[in-house]
PDB file of C-alpha atoms and ligand atoms in Angstrom:
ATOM      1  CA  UNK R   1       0.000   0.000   0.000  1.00  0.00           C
ATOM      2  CA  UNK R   2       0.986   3.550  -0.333  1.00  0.00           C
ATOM      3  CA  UNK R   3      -0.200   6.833   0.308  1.00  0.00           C
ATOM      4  CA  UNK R   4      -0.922   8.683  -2.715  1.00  0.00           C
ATOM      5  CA  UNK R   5      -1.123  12.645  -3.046  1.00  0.00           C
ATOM      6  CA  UNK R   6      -4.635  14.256  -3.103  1.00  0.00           C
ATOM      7  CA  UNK R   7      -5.197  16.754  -5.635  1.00  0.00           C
ATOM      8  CA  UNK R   8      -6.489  19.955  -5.260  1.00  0.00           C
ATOM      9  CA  UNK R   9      -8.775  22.749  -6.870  1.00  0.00           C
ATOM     10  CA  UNK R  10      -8.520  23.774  -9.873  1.00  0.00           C
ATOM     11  CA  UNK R  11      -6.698  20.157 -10.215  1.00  0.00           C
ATOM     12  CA  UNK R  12      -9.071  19.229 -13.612  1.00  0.00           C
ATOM     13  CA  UNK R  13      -9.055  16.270 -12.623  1.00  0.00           C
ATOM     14  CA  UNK R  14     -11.927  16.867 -10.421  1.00  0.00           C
ATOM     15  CA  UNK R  15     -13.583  18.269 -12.893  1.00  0.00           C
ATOM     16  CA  UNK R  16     -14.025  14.897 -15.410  1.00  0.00           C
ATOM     17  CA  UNK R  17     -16.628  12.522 -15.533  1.00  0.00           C
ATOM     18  CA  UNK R  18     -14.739   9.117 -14.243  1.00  0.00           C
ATOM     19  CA  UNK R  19     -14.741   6.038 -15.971  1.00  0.00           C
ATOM     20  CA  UNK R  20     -17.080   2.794 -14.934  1.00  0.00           C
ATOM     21  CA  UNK R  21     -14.723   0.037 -13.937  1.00  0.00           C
ATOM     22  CA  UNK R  22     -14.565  -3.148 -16.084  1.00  0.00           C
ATOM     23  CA  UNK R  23     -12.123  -5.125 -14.789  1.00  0.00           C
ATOM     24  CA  UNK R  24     -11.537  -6.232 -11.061  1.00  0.00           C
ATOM     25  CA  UNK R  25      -7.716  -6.674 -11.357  1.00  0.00           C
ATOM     26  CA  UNK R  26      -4.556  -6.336  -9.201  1.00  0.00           C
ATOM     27  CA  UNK R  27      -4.756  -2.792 -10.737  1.00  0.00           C
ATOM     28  CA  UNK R  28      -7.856  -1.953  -8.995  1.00  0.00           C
ATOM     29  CA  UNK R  29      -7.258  -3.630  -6.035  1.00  0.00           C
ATOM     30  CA  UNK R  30      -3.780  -1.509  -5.596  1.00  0.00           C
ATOM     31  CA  UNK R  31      -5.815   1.529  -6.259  1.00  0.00           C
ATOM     32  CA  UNK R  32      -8.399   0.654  -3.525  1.00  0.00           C
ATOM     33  CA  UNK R  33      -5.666  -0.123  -1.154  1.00  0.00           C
ATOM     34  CA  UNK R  34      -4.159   3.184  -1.681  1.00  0.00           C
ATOM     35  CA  UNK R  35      -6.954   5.314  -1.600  1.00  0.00           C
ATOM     36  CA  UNK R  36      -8.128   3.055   1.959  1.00  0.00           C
ATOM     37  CA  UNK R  37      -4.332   4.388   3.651  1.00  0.00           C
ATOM     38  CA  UNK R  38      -4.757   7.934   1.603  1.00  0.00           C
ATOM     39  CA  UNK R  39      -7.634   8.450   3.403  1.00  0.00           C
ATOM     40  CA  UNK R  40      -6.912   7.353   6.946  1.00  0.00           C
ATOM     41  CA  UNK R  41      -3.763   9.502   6.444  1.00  0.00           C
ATOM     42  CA  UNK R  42      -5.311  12.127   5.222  1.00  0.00           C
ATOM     43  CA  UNK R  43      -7.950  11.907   8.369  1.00  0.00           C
ATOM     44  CA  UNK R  44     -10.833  11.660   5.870  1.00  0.00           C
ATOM     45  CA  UNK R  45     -13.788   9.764   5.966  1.00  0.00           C
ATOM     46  CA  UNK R  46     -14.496   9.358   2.487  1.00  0.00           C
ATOM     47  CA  UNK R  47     -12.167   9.327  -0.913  1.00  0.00           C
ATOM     48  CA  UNK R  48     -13.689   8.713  -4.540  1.00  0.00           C
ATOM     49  CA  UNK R  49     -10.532   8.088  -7.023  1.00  0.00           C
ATOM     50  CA  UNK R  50     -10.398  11.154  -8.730  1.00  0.00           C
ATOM     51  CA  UNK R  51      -9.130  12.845  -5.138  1.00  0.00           C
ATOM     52  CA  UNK R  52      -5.521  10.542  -6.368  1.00  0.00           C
ATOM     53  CA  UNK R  53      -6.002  11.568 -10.015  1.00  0.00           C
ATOM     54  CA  UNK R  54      -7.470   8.656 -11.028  1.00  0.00           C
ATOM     55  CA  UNK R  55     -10.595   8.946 -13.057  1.00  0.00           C
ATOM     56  CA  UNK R  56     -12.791   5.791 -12.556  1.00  0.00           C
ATOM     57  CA  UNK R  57     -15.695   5.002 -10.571  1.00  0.00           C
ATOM     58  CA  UNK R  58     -14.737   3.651  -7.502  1.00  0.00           C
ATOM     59  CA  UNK R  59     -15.100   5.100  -3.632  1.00  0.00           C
ATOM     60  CA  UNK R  60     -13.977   4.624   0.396  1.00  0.00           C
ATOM     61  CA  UNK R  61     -16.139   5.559   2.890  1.00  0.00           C
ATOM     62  CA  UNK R  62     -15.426   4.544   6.520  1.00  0.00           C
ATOM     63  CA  UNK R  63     -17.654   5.988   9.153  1.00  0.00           C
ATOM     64  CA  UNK R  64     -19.879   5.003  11.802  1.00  0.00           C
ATOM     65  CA  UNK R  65     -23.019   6.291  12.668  1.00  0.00           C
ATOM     66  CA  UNK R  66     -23.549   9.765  13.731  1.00  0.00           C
ATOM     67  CA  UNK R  67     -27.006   8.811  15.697  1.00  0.00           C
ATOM     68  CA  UNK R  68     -25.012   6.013  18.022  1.00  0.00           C
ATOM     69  CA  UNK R  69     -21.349   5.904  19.028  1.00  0.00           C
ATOM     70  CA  UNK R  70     -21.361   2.994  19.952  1.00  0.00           C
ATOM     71  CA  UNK R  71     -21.532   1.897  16.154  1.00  0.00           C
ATOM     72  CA  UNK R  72     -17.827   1.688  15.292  1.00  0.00           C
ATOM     73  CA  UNK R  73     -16.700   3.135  11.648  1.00  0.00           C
ATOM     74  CA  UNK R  74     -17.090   0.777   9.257  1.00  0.00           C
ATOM     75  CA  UNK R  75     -14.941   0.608   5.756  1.00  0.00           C
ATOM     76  CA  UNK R  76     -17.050   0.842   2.626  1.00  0.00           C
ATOM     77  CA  UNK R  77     -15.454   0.346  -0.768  1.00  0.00           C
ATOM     78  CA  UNK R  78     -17.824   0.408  -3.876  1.00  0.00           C
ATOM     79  CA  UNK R  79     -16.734   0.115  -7.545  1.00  0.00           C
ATOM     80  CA  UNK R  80     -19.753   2.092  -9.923  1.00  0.00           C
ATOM     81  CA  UNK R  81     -21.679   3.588  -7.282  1.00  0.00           C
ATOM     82  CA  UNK R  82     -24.760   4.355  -8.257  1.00  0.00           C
ATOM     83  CA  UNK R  83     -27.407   6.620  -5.815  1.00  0.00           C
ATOM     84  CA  UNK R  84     -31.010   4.143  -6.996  1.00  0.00           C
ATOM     85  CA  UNK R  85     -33.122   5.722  -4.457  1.00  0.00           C
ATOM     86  CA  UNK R  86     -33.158   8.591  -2.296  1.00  0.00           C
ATOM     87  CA  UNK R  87     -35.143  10.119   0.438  1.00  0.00           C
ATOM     88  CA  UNK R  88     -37.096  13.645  -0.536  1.00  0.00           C
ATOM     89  CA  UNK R  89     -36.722  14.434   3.102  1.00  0.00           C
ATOM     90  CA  UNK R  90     -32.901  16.356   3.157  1.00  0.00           C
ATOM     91  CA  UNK R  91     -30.698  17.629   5.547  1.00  0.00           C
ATOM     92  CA  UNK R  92     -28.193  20.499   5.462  1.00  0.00           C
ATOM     93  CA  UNK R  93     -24.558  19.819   7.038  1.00  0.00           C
ATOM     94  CA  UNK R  94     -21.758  21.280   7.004  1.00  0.00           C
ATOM     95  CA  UNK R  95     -18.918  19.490   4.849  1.00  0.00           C
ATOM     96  CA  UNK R  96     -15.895  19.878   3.820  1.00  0.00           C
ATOM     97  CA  UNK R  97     -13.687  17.962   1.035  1.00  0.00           C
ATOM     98  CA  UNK R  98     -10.045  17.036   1.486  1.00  0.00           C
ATOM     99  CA  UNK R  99      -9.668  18.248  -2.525  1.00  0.00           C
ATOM    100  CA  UNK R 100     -10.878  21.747  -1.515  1.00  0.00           C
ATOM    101  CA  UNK R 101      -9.279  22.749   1.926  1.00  0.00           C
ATOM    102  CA  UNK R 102      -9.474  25.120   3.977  1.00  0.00           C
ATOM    103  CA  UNK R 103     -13.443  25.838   3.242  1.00  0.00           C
ATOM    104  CA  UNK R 104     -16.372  24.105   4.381  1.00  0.00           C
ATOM    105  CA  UNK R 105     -20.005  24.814   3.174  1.00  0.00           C
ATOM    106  CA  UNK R 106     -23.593  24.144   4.238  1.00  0.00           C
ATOM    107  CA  UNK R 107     -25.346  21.750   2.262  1.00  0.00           C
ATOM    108  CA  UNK R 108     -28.609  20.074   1.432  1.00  0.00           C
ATOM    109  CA  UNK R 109     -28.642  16.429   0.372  1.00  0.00           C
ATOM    110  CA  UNK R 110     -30.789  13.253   0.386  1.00  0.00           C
ATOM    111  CA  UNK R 111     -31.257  11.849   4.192  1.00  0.00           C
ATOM    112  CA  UNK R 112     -31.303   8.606   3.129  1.00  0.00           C
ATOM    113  CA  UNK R 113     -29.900   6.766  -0.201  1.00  0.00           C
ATOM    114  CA  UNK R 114     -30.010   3.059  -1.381  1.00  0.00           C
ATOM    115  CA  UNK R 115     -26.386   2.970  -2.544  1.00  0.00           C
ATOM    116  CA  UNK R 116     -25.673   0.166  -5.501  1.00  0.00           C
ATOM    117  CA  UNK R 117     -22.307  -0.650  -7.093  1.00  0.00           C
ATOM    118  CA  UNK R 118     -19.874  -3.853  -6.987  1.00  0.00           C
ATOM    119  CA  UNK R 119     -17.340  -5.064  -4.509  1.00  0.00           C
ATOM    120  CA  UNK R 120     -13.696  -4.831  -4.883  1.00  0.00           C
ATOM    121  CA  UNK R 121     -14.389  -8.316  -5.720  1.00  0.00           C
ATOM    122  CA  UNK R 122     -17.201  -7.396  -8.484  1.00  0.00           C
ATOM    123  CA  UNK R 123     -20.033  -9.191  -6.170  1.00  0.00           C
ATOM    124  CA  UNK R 124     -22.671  -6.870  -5.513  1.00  0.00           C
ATOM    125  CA  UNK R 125     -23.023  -4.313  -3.300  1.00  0.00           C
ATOM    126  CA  UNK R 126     -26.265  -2.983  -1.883  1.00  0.00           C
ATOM    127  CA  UNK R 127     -27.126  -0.595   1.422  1.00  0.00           C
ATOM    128  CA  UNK R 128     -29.706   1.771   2.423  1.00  0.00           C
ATOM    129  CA  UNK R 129     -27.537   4.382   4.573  1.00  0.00           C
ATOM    130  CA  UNK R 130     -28.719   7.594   6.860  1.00  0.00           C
ATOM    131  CA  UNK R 131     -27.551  11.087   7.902  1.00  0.00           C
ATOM    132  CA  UNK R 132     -23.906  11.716   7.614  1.00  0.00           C
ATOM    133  CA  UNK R 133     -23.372   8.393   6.185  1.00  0.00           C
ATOM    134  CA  UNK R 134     -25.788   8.706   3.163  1.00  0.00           C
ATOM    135  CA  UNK R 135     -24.026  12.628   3.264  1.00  0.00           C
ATOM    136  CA  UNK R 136     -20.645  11.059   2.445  1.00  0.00           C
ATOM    137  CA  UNK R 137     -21.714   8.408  -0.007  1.00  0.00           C
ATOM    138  CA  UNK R 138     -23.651  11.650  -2.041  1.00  0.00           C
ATOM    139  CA  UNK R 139     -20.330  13.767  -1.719  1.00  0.00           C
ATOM    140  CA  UNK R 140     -18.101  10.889  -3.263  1.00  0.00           C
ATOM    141  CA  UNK R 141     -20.739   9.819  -5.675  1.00  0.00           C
ATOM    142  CA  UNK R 142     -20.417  13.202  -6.588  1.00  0.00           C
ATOM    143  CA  UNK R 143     -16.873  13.581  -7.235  1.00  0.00           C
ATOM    144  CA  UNK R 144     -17.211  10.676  -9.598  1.00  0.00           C
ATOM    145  CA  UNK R 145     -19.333  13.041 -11.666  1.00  0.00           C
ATOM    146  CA  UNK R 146     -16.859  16.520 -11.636  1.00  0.00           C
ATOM    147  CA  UNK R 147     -19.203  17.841  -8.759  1.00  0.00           C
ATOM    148  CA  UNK R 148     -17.870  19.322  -5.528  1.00  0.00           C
ATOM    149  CA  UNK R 149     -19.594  20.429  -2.604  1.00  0.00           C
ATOM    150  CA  UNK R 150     -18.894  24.055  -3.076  1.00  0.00           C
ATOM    151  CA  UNK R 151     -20.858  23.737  -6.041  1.00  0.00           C
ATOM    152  CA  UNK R 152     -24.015  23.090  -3.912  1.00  0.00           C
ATOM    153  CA  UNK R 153     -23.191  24.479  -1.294  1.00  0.00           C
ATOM    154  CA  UNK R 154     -26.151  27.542   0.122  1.00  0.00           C
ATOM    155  CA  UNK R 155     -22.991  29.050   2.356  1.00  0.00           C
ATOM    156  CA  UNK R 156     -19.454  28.538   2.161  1.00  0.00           C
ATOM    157  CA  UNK R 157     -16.789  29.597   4.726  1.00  0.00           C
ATOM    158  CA  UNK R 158     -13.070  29.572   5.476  1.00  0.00           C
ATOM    159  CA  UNK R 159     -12.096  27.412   8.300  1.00  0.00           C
ATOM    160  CA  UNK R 160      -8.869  25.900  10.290  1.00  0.00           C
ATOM    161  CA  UNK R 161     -11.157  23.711  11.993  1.00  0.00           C
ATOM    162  CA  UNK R 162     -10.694  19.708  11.665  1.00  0.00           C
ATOM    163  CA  UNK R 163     -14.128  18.628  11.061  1.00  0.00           C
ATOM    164  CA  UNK R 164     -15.080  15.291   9.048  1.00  0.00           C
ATOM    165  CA  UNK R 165     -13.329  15.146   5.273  1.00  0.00           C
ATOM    166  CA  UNK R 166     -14.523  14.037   2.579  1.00  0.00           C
TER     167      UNK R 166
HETATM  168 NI1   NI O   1     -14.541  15.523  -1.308  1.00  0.00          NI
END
């Protein structure tokens, strides 16, 4: 495993539709295991792979619950995520992105989601997920797509603070 460097804005990276993965080869699974130590190092709790300037569909997530502490954070990888369902009930947050620091914004997304996609493996992958965890799958589902939170963001800030990064 290594840590790989996460770009930046304007980095156009994070600007390009990624690519759906086809094959689930050593390639892939190098990439996953890179992004999974990027984003522990980088004290995130999400990654999609165009944060390492790699432009195919593929996500980390690794977070708990913010409704019970007791639930401990959990590591999520999913190759083509794909949102299939969504609550219309939303909730604003305040998020920031590890590709855009030093600014966090309030924003509106979907309280729940279905999340779909494939394993590292290419088995499927299927979960209904709530507040900040369906928040983080939306944000990295996002970057897949060239969208970043300040994009939808109603109010955007500078901060210092550590809060969660996605
Ligand atoms: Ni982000």
């Amino acid at each position: 495993m290594a840590n790989r460097e996460i770009i930046t804005i304007p980095h156009p990276t994070l600007r390009k539709t990624a690519s759906k993965i086809t094959k689930f080869d050593d390639e892939l699974q190098t990439l996953i295991a890179d992004m999974v130590e990027t984003m522990r190092e980088g004290k995130g709790v999400g990654l999609a792979a165009p944060q390492v300037n790699v432009s195919q569909r593929v996500i980390t997530v690794e977070f708990g619950s913010d409704e019970d502490e007791t639930i401990p954070a959990t590591l999520y990888v999913v190759v083509n995520p794909e949102i299939i369902n969504q609550s219309k009930e939303e909730a604003i947050g305040a998020e920031g992105c590890l590709s855009v620091p030093g600014l966090t914004g309030d924003v509106a997304r979907a309280y729940s989601v279905t999340v779909r996609g494939k394993t590292k493996e290419g088995n499927l992958f299927k979960m209904k997920a709530k507040g900040w965890l369906a928040r983080i799958f939306q944000h990295e589902i996002d970057h897949l797509n060239g969208i970043l939170f300040t994009d939808r963001a109603e109010d955007i800030w500078e901060t210092e603070a550590e809060i969660d990064n996605v």
